[in-house]
Amino acid sequence: MSGADERHMRRALELAEGGRGLTSPNPLVGAVVVGADGRVVGEGFHRRAGAPHAEIEALAAAGGGARGGTLYVTLEPCTHQGRTPPCAPAVAAAGLARVVAALVDPNPLVAGRGLEALERAGLAVTRGVLAAEAARQNRAFLTAMRERRPHVTLKAALTLDGKIADVHGGSRWITGPAARRHAHRLRSEVDAIVVGVATVLRDDPELTVRLDAPWPREPWRVVLDTTGRTPPGARLIAAGRPERALIAVGPDAAAGVVAALGRAGATLVRCPTRDGRVDLGALLADLFAREVRAVLVEGGGEVHAAFLDAGLVDRVA
């Protein structure tokens, strides 16, 4: 691994950040094409699910300048047909001499086959350049592919005495303006935001993403509500598309409330229970099936404890 390899891969990682919060269920990917003379001739990144992949963008920008050159890409080129055609054949046909990848794709549909196909096509392949940095960047995708469940971030806003609520039991103003902006940035980077029904009854939150400009994606707004206490008029149902409000109830939830929530447009998911509460593993499996790859758990304290006790927290922010 040369200094040039690290420099170009670092640039590819920077480019990948342009898709932060927009590409799910796909990963963040950036790509740089360096011509045979060592000059950068093309760059690209994956902008959103269904848009061209980073390699395709970079090769299109490079044109004939890719011949004899090197492609730097933060994740192995894919080999399967998804929302877009596979990338590996296009990379093989571009006339490149070499491909440098930070990570092998853990997706079972790829899992090394993309790089192996490029080697069979006669390209030199280097793996693992800035792999640790690339893994941090795509931690949610990697967890989802390896564990077959969403990556879980626990958001813990603490007061100076180490509590997650004030003396009155409220949490609305527990953080200052800068921290609230950070919280909305965290929301923008995930596919689902999870709270307990106690938070809904106390604070009536919207659980929306509020940044300086309108955010193009709407995370699922998920409530853990074993017995069915969420009011049909809760703001999190009316704050966006009602069907993006997902109420996870137990098998014995009050039928009348469940019916009213359904009439309000919310998505109802009946989950098995564990120790008298919604089984979090079952809920995460349901969310994974809905292409949720990253979850932000906002609270409250009992919900935090439940995720921690279940061993389902991957990161605390």
Coordinates of C-alpha atoms in Angstrom, one line a residue:
M1 CA 0.0 0.0 0.0
S2 CA 1.5 3.3 -1.1
G3 CA 1.1 6.8 0.1
A4 CA -0.8 7.5 -3.2
D5 CA -3.2 4.6 -2.5
E6 CA -4.0 6.1 0.9
R7 CA -4.4 9.6 -0.4
H8 CA -6.8 8.6 -3.2
M9 CA -8.8 6.3 -0.9
R10 CA -9.1 9.0 1.7
R11 CA -10.6 11.2 -1.1
A12 CA -13.0 8.4 -2.0
L13 CA -14.1 8.2 1.7
E14 CA -14.7 12.0 1.7
L15 CA -16.8 11.7 -1.4
A16 CA -18.9 8.9 0.1
E17 CA -20.0 11.2 2.8
G18 CA -22.0 13.1 0.2
G19 CA -24.7 10.4 0.5
R20 CA -24.9 10.4 4.3
G21 CA -28.5 9.6 5.3
L22 CA -29.7 9.2 1.8
T23 CA -28.5 5.9 0.4
S24 CA -30.2 3.3 2.7
P25 CA -30.7 0.4 2.4
N26 CA -27.5 0.8 0.3
P27 CA -24.1 1.6 1.8
L28 CA -22.2 4.8 1.5
V29 CA -19.7 4.5 -1.4
G30 CA -17.2 6.9 -3.0
A31 CA -14.9 6.3 -5.9
V32 CA -11.9 8.0 -7.6
V33 CA -10.4 7.1 -11.0
V34 CA -6.7 7.9 -11.5
G35 CA -5.3 7.9 -15.0
A36 CA -2.2 6.0 -16.1
D37 CA -0.2 9.3 -15.7
G38 CA -1.2 9.6 -12.0
R39 CA -3.8 12.4 -12.4
V40 CA -7.3 12.1 -11.1
V41 CA -9.6 11.9 -14.1
G42 CA -13.0 11.0 -12.4
E43 CA -14.8 11.1 -9.1
G44 CA -18.2 9.9 -7.9
F45 CA -20.3 8.8 -5.0
H46 CA -23.6 6.9 -4.5
R47 CA -26.2 9.6 -4.0
R48 CA -29.3 7.6 -3.1
A49 CA -30.8 4.1 -3.5
G50 CA -31.7 3.6 -7.2
A51 CA -29.1 6.2 -8.4
P52 CA -25.9 5.2 -10.2
H53 CA -23.3 3.6 -8.0
A54 CA -20.1 5.5 -7.2
E55 CA -18.0 3.5 -9.6
I56 CA -20.3 4.2 -12.5
E57 CA -20.3 7.9 -11.7
A58 CA -16.6 8.0 -11.5
L59 CA -16.0 6.1 -14.7
A60 CA -18.5 8.2 -16.6
A61 CA -16.6 11.3 -15.4
A62 CA -13.3 9.7 -16.4
G63 CA -14.3 8.6 -19.9
G64 CA -11.4 7.4 -21.9
G65 CA -9.0 8.7 -19.3
A66 CA -9.7 5.5 -17.2
R67 CA -7.8 3.3 -19.7
G68 CA -4.7 1.9 -18.0
G69 CA -5.6 3.6 -14.8
T70 CA -6.7 2.7 -11.3
L71 CA -10.1 2.8 -9.6
Y72 CA -10.2 3.5 -5.9
V73 CA -13.5 2.5 -4.3
T74 CA -14.5 2.3 -0.7
L75 CA -16.6 -0.9 -1.1
E76 CA -16.2 -3.8 -3.5
P77 CA -18.0 -3.4 -6.8
C78 CA -21.3 -5.4 -6.8
T79 CA -22.1 -8.3 -9.0
H80 CA -25.9 -8.6 -8.6
Q81 CA -28.8 -6.9 -10.2
G82 CA -30.7 -4.7 -7.7
R83 CA -32.2 -1.3 -8.3
T84 CA -29.4 -0.7 -10.7
P85 CA -27.3 -3.1 -12.9
P86 CA -24.1 -4.7 -11.4
C87 CA -21.0 -2.6 -11.3
A88 CA -18.3 -5.2 -11.7
P89 CA -18.9 -5.8 -15.4
A90 CA -18.7 -2.1 -16.2
V91 CA -15.5 -1.8 -14.2
A92 CA -14.0 -4.7 -16.1
A93 CA -14.9 -3.2 -19.4
A94 CA -13.5 0.3 -18.7
G95 CA -9.9 -0.6 -19.6
L96 CA -8.5 -0.1 -16.1
A97 CA -5.3 -1.8 -15.0
R98 CA -6.0 -1.9 -11.3
V99 CA -8.8 -1.7 -8.7
V100 CA -8.2 -0.7 -5.1
A101 CA -11.0 -1.5 -2.6
A102 CA -11.2 -0.5 1.1
L103 CA -13.7 -3.2 2.0
V104 CA -15.0 -6.5 0.7
D105 CA -18.8 -6.2 0.6
P106 CA -20.3 -8.4 3.4
N107 CA -23.6 -8.6 1.5
P108 CA -24.1 -12.3 0.8
L109 CA -25.0 -11.4 -2.8
V110 CA -21.5 -10.1 -3.3
A111 CA -19.1 -11.3 -0.6
G112 CA -15.9 -11.1 -2.5
R113 CA -17.2 -12.2 -5.9
G114 CA -16.9 -8.7 -7.4
L115 CA -13.2 -8.5 -6.8
E116 CA -12.7 -12.1 -7.9
A117 CA -14.5 -11.4 -11.2
L118 CA -12.2 -8.4 -11.8
E119 CA -9.1 -10.5 -11.1
R120 CA -10.4 -13.1 -13.6
A121 CA -10.8 -10.3 -16.1
G122 CA -7.1 -9.5 -15.7
L123 CA -7.1 -6.5 -13.4
A124 CA -4.8 -6.2 -10.5
V125 CA -6.8 -5.9 -7.2
T126 CA -5.7 -4.5 -3.9
R127 CA -7.9 -5.0 -0.8
G128 CA -8.0 -3.4 2.6
V129 CA -6.7 0.2 2.0
L130 CA -8.0 2.3 4.9
A131 CA -10.3 -0.6 5.8
A132 CA -10.8 0.6 9.4
E133 CA -11.9 4.0 8.3
A134 CA -14.3 2.6 5.7
A135 CA -15.8 0.2 8.3
R136 CA -16.5 3.1 10.6
Q137 CA -18.1 5.0 7.8
N138 CA -20.4 2.1 6.9
R139 CA -20.9 0.6 10.4
A140 CA -24.7 0.5 10.0
F141 CA -24.5 -1.4 6.7
L142 CA -21.9 -3.8 8.0
T143 CA -24.0 -4.6 11.1
A144 CA -27.1 -5.1 9.0
M145 CA -25.4 -7.4 6.6
R146 CA -23.6 -9.5 9.2
E147 CA -26.2 -9.6 11.9
R148 CA -29.3 -9.5 9.7
R149 CA -30.8 -6.7 11.9
P150 CA -30.5 -2.9 11.9
H151 CA -27.6 -1.2 13.6
V152 CA -28.8 0.4 16.8
T153 CA -27.5 3.7 18.1
L154 CA -28.6 4.7 21.6
K155 CA -29.0 8.4 22.0
A156 CA -28.3 9.3 25.6
A157 CA -28.6 13.0 26.6
L158 CA -27.5 13.4 30.2
T159 CA -27.8 16.2 32.7
L160 CA -24.8 17.2 34.7
D161 CA -25.8 14.8 37.5
G162 CA -25.9 11.9 35.1
K163 CA -29.7 11.6 34.7
I164 CA -31.6 11.5 31.5
A165 CA -34.5 13.6 32.7
D166 CA -34.9 16.6 34.9
V167 CA -36.3 16.6 38.5
H168 CA -39.8 16.9 37.2
G169 CA -39.5 13.9 34.9
G170 CA -39.4 16.0 31.8
S171 CA -36.8 15.7 29.0
R172 CA -37.9 18.3 26.4
W173 CA -35.2 20.8 27.4
I174 CA -32.6 18.5 28.7
T175 CA -30.2 19.5 25.9
G176 CA -29.3 22.9 24.6
P177 CA -29.7 24.2 21.0
A178 CA -26.4 22.8 19.7
A179 CA -27.2 19.4 21.1
R180 CA -30.7 19.5 19.6
R181 CA -29.2 20.3 16.2
H182 CA -26.9 17.3 16.7
A183 CA -29.9 15.2 17.6
H184 CA -31.7 16.1 14.3
R185 CA -28.5 15.3 12.4
L186 CA -28.5 11.9 14.1
R187 CA -32.1 11.4 13.0
S188 CA -31.3 12.3 9.4
E189 CA -28.8 9.5 9.3
V190 CA -31.1 6.6 10.3
D191 CA -34.1 4.8 8.9
A192 CA -36.1 4.6 12.2
I193 CA -36.4 6.5 15.5
V194 CA -37.6 4.5 18.5
V195 CA -39.2 5.8 21.7
G196 CA -41.3 4.2 24.4
V197 CA -45.0 5.0 24.9
A198 CA -44.2 6.9 28.1
T199 CA -42.2 9.4 26.1
V200 CA -45.2 9.8 23.7
L201 CA -47.7 10.3 26.6
R202 CA -45.4 12.8 28.4
D203 CA -43.8 14.8 25.5
D204 CA -46.0 14.1 22.5
P205 CA -42.9 14.4 20.2
E206 CA -43.1 14.6 16.4
L207 CA -39.9 12.5 15.9
T208 CA -39.2 14.3 12.6
V209 CA -36.0 15.5 11.1
R210 CA -35.7 19.3 11.3
L211 CA -32.6 20.7 9.7
D212 CA -31.9 24.0 7.9
A213 CA -33.4 22.6 4.7
P214 CA -36.2 20.1 4.2
W215 CA -34.9 16.5 4.5
P216 CA -35.9 14.3 1.6
R217 CA -36.2 11.1 3.6
E218 CA -38.7 10.3 6.3
P219 CA -37.5 7.9 9.0
W220 CA -40.0 5.5 10.5
R221 CA -41.3 6.8 13.9
V222 CA -41.5 3.8 16.1
V223 CA -43.3 3.5 19.5
L224 CA -42.8 0.6 21.9
D225 CA -46.3 0.2 23.2
T226 CA -47.0 -3.2 24.6
T227 CA -50.5 -2.6 25.9
G228 CA -51.7 -0.1 23.3
R229 CA -51.7 3.4 24.9
T230 CA -50.6 5.6 22.1
P231 CA -53.3 8.2 21.4
P232 CA -54.6 8.2 17.8
G233 CA -54.1 12.0 17.8
A234 CA -50.4 11.8 18.8
R235 CA -48.2 14.3 16.9
L236 CA -45.9 11.6 15.6
I237 CA -48.7 10.2 13.5
A238 CA -49.8 13.5 12.1
A239 CA -46.3 14.9 11.7
G240 CA -45.6 13.1 8.4
R241 CA -47.0 10.3 6.4
P242 CA -49.2 8.5 9.0
E243 CA -48.1 5.1 7.7
R244 CA -44.5 5.9 8.7
A245 CA -45.6 5.9 12.4
L246 CA -45.1 2.3 13.4
I247 CA -46.7 1.3 16.7
A248 CA -45.3 -2.0 18.1
V249 CA -47.8 -3.6 20.4
G250 CA -48.0 -6.9 22.2
P251 CA -50.5 -9.7 21.5
D252 CA -52.9 -8.5 24.3
A253 CA -53.0 -4.8 23.3
A254 CA -56.4 -3.1 23.7
A255 CA -58.3 -3.9 20.5
G256 CA -60.2 -0.6 20.5
V257 CA -57.0 1.5 20.7
V258 CA -55.3 -0.6 18.0
A259 CA -58.3 -0.2 15.7
A260 CA -58.3 3.6 16.3
L261 CA -54.6 3.8 15.5
G262 CA -55.2 1.9 12.3
R263 CA -58.0 4.3 11.4
A264 CA -55.5 7.2 12.0
G265 CA -53.2 5.6 9.4
A266 CA -50.5 4.3 11.6
T267 CA -48.8 1.0 10.9
L268 CA -49.5 -1.6 13.6
V269 CA -47.1 -4.4 14.3
R270 CA -48.1 -7.1 16.8
C271 CA -44.9 -8.5 18.4
P272 CA -44.4 -11.3 20.8
T273 CA -43.4 -10.2 24.3
R274 CA -40.5 -11.0 26.5
D275 CA -40.7 -10.3 30.2
G276 CA -44.0 -8.4 29.6
R277 CA -42.6 -6.0 27.0
V278 CA -42.3 -6.0 23.2
D279 CA -39.6 -8.4 22.1
L280 CA -37.0 -6.1 20.7
G281 CA -35.4 -8.8 18.6
A282 CA -38.7 -9.5 16.9
L283 CA -39.2 -5.8 16.3
L284 CA -35.7 -5.4 14.8
A285 CA -36.4 -8.3 12.5
D286 CA -39.6 -6.7 11.4
L287 CA -37.8 -3.4 10.7
F288 CA -35.0 -5.2 8.9
A289 CA -37.6 -6.7 6.5
R290 CA -38.8 -3.1 5.9
E291 CA -35.2 -2.2 4.7
V292 CA -34.4 -0.4 7.9
R293 CA -30.6 -0.6 8.3
A294 CA -30.0 2.0 11.1
V295 CA -32.1 2.7 14.2
L296 CA -31.8 5.6 16.7
V297 CA -33.2 4.8 20.1
E298 CA -34.1 8.1 21.8
G299 CA -35.7 6.9 25.0
G300 CA -36.7 7.0 27.7
G301 CA -34.7 5.4 30.3
E302 CA -36.6 2.1 30.5
V303 CA -36.3 1.7 26.7
H304 CA -32.5 2.4 26.9
A305 CA -32.2 -0.2 29.6
A306 CA -34.2 -2.8 27.6
F307 CA -32.0 -2.4 24.6
L308 CA -28.8 -2.6 26.7
D309 CA -30.1 -5.6 28.6
A310 CA -30.9 -7.4 25.4
G311 CA -27.3 -6.7 24.1
L312 CA -28.7 -4.8 21.1
V313 CA -26.8 -1.5 21.4
D314 CA -24.0 -1.1 18.8
R315 CA -23.2 2.5 19.6
V316 CA -24.0 5.3 22.1
A317 CA -24.1 8.8 20.8

